[in-house]
Tab-separated table of C-alpha atoms in Angstrom:
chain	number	residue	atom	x	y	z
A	1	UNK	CA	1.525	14.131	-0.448
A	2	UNK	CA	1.170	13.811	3.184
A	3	UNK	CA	-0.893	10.195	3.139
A	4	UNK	CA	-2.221	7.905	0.503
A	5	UNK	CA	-3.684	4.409	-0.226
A	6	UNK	CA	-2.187	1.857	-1.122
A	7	UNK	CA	-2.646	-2.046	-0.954
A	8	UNK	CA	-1.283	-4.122	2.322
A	9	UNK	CA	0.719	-7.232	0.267
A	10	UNK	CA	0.248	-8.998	-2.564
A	11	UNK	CA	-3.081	-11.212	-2.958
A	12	UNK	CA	-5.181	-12.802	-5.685
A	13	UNK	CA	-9.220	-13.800	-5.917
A	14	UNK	CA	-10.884	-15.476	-8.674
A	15	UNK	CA	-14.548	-16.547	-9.597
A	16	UNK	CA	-15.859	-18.266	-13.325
A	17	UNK	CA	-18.165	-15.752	-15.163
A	18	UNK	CA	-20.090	-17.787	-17.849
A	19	UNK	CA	-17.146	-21.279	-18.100
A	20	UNK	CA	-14.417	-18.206	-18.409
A	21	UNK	CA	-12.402	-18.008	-15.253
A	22	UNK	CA	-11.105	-14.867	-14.016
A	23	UNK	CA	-8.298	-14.769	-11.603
A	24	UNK	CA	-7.330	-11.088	-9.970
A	25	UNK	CA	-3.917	-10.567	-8.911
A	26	UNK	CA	-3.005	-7.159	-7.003
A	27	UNK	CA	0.953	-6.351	-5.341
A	28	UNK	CA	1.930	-3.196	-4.238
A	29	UNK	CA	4.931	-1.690	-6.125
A	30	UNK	CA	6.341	1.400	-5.810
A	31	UNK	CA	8.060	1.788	-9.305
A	32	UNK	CA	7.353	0.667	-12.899
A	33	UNK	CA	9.959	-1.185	-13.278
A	34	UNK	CA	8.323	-3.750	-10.015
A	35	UNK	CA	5.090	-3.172	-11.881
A	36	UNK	CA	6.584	-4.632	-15.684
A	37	UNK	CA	8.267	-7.864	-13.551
A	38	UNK	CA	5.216	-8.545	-11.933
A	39	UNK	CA	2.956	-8.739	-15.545
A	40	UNK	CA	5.599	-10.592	-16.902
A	41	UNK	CA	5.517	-12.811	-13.934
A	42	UNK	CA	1.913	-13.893	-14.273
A	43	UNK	CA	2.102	-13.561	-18.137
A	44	UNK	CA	5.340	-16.130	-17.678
A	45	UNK	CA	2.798	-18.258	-14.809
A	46	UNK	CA	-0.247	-18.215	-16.909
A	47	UNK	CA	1.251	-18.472	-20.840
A	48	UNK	CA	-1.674	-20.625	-21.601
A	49	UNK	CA	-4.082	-18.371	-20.773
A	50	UNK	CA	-6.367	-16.106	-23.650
A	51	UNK	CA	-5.627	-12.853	-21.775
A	52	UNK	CA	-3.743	-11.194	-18.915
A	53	UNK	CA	-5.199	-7.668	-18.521
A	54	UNK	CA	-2.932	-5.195	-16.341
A	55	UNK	CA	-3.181	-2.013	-14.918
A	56	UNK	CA	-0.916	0.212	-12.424
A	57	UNK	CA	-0.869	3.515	-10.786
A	58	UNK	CA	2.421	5.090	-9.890
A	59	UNK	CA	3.087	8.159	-6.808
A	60	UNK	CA	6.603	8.224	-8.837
A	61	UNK	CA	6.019	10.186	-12.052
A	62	UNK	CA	1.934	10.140	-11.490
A	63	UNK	CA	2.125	7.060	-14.149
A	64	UNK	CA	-1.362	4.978	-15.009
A	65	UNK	CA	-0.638	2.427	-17.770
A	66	UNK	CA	-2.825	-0.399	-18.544
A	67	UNK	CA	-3.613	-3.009	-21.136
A	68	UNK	CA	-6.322	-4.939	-22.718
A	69	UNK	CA	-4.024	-7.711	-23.817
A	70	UNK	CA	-5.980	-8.221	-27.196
A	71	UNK	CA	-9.898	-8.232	-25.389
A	72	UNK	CA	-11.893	-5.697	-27.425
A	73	UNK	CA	-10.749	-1.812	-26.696
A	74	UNK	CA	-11.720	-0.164	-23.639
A	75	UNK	CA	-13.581	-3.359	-22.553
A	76	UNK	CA	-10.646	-5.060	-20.090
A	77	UNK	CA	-7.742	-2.368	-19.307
A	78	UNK	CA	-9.593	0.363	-18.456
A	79	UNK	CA	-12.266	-1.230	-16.439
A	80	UNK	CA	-9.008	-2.629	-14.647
A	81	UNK	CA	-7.788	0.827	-14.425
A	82	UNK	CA	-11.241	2.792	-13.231
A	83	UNK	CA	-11.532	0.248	-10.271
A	84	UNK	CA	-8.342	1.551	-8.665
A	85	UNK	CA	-8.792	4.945	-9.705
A	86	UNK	CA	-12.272	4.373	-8.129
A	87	UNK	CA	-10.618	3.223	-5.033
A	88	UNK	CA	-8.140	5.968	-4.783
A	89	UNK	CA	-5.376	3.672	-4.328
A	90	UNK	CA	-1.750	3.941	-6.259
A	91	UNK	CA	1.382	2.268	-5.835
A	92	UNK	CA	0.211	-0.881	-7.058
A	93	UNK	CA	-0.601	-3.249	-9.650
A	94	UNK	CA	-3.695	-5.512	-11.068
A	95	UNK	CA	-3.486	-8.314	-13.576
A	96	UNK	CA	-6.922	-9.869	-14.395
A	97	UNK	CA	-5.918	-12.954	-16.374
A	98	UNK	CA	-9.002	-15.136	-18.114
A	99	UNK	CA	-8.827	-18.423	-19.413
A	100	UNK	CA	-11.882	-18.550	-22.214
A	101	UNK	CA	-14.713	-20.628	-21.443
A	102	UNK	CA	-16.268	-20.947	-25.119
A	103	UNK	CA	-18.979	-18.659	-24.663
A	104	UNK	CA	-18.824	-15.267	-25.707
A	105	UNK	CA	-19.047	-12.245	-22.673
A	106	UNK	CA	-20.236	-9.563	-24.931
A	107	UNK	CA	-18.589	-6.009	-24.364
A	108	UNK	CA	-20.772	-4.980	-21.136
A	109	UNK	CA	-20.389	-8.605	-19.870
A	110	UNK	CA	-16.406	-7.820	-20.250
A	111	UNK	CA	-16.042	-4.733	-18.739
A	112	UNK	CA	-18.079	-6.375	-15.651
A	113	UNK	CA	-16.134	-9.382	-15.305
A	114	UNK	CA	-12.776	-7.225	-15.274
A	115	UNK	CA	-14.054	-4.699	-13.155
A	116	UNK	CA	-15.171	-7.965	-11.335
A	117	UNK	CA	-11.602	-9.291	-11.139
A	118	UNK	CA	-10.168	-6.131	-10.092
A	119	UNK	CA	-12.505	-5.574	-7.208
A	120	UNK	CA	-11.993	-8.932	-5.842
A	121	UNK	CA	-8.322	-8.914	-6.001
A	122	UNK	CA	-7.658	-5.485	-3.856
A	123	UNK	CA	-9.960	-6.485	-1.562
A	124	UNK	CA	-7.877	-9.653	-0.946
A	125	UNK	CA	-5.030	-7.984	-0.886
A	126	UNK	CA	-6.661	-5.184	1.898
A	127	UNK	CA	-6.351	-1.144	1.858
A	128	UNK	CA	-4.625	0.557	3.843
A	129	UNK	CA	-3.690	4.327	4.141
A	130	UNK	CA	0.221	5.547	4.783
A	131	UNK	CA	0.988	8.717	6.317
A	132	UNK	CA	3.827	10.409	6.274
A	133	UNK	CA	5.350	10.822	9.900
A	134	UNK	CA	8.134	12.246	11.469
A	135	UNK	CA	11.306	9.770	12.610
A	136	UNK	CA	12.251	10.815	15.716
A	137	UNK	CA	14.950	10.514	18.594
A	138	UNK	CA	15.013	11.034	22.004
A	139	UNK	CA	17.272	9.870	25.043
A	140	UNK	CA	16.663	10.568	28.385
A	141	UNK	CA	18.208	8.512	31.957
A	142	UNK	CA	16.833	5.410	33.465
A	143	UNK	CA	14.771	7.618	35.540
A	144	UNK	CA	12.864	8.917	33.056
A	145	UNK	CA	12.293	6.301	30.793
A	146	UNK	CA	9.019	5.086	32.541
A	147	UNK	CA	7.204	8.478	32.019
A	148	UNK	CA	9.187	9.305	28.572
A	149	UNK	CA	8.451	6.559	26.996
A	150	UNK	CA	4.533	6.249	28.551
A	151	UNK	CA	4.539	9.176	26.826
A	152	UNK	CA	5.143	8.489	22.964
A	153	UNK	CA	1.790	6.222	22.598
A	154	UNK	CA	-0.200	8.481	24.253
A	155	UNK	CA	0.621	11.417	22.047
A	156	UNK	CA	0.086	9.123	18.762
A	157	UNK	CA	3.288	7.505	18.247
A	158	UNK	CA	5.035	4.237	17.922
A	159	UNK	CA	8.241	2.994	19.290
A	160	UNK	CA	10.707	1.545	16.870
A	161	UNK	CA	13.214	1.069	18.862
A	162	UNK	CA	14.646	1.546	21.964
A	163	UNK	CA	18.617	0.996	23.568
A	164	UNK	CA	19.420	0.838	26.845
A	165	UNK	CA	22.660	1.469	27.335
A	166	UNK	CA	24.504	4.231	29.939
A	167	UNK	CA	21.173	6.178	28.565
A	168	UNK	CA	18.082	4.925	27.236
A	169	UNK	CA	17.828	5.949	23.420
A	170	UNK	CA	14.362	5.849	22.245
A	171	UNK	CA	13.528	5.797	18.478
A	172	UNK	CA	10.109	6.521	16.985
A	173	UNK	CA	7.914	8.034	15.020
A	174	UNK	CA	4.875	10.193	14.791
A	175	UNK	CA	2.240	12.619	12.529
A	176	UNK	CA	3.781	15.739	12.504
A	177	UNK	CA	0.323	17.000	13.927
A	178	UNK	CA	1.217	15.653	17.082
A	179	UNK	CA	4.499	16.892	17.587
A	180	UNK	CA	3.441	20.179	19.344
A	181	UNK	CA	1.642	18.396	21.907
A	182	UNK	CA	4.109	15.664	22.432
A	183	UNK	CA	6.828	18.285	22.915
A	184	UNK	CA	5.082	20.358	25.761
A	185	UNK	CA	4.071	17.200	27.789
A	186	UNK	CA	7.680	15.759	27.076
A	187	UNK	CA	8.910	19.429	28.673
A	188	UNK	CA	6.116	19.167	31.288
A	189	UNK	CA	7.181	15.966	32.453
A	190	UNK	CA	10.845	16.153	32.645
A	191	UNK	CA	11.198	20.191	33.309
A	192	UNK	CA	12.722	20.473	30.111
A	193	UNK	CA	15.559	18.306	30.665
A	194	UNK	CA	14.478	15.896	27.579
A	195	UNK	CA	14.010	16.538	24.021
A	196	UNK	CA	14.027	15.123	20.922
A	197	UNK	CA	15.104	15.574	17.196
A	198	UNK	CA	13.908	15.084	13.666
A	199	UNK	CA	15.946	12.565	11.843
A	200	UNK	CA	14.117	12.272	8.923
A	201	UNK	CA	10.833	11.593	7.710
A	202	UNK	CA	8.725	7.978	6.227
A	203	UNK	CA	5.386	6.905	5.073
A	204	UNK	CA	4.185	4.309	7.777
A	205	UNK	CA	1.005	2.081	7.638
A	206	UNK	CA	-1.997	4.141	10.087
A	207	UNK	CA	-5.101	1.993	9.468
A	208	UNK	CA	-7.125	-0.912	7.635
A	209	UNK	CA	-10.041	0.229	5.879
A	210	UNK	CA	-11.220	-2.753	3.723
């Protein structure tokens, strides 16, 4: 998988549907054992509550688990569940906890309000799409490093670091698209005396959507 979605942090929303309040809770995790200590977690923060619906979506294993937490079947989890399927995110998890108001939601009116709660809780917490890029290296003479390193933005990338020592050592990364590219102009611009190397390879934040 060269990119996905995922959530930015942790963040919660809430809203009162009929005297029942609804409280959304989304935090990225990247295995289930994160997602289990985070229901527990709000289960533990909110034992006096009637229900704390959960749902999660794994990239490790392709796991999607989620619970109604005694609401009527198929009228809490999977709501929960179809919003982030909807949504095309994964490595995260929802809890929807409710705190009964005394009047009675009615199955539609569940699946609504859940859906409700986890809508309003990744949109808190913000989407955001990681792609996969190349980590690079590069060093090149005091010279150089004006043009050289001019020259990492402008073919996509971003500097993560950079030592100056009897060289310059320049550390970044970059979509492997643009690694063609960036290596002729690199050539281009230092008649081949610079190049760079692969060190490995990590999924890095490209863009906000919501």
């Amino acid at each position: 998988m060269a990119e996905y979605r995922t959530i930015a942090g942790q963040a919660q929303d809430e809203f009162v549907e009929r005297r029942s309040r609804f409280i959304g809770y989304a935090k990225p995790v990247q295995t289930e054992e994160e997602a289990t200590a985070f229901i527990a977690e709000m289960k533990s923060k909110h034992w006096d509550a009637t229900h704390n619906v959960y749902a999660y979506i794994l990239r490790e294993g392709q796991l999607q688990r989620y619970s109604d937490d005694g609401e009527p079947q198929g009228t809490a989890g999977i709501p929960v569940l179809d919003v982030l399927q909807k949504s095309h995110v994964t490595d995260l998890v929802v809890v929807v906890t409710r705190y009964f108001g005394g009047i009675l939601l009615g199955g539609g009116g569940l699946v609504r309000a859940y859906s409700h709660g986890a809508s309003i809780a990744l949109k808190a917490a913000g989407i955001i799409t990681m792609k996969e890029c190349a980590l690079l290296r590069l060093t090149c003479d005091y010279a150089q490093y004006g043009r050289v390193g001019s020259l990492v933005p402008e073919c996509g990338g971003v500097t993560d670091n950079t030592d100056f020592t009897e060289i310059v050592t320049i550390r970044f990364h970059m979509a492997p698209e643009n690694l063609n590219a960036f290596s002729k102009k690199l050539a281009d611009a230092t008649n081949g005396q610079v190049s760079f190397e692969q060190e490995g390879q990590e999924f890095f934040k490209i863009e906000s959507e919501e």
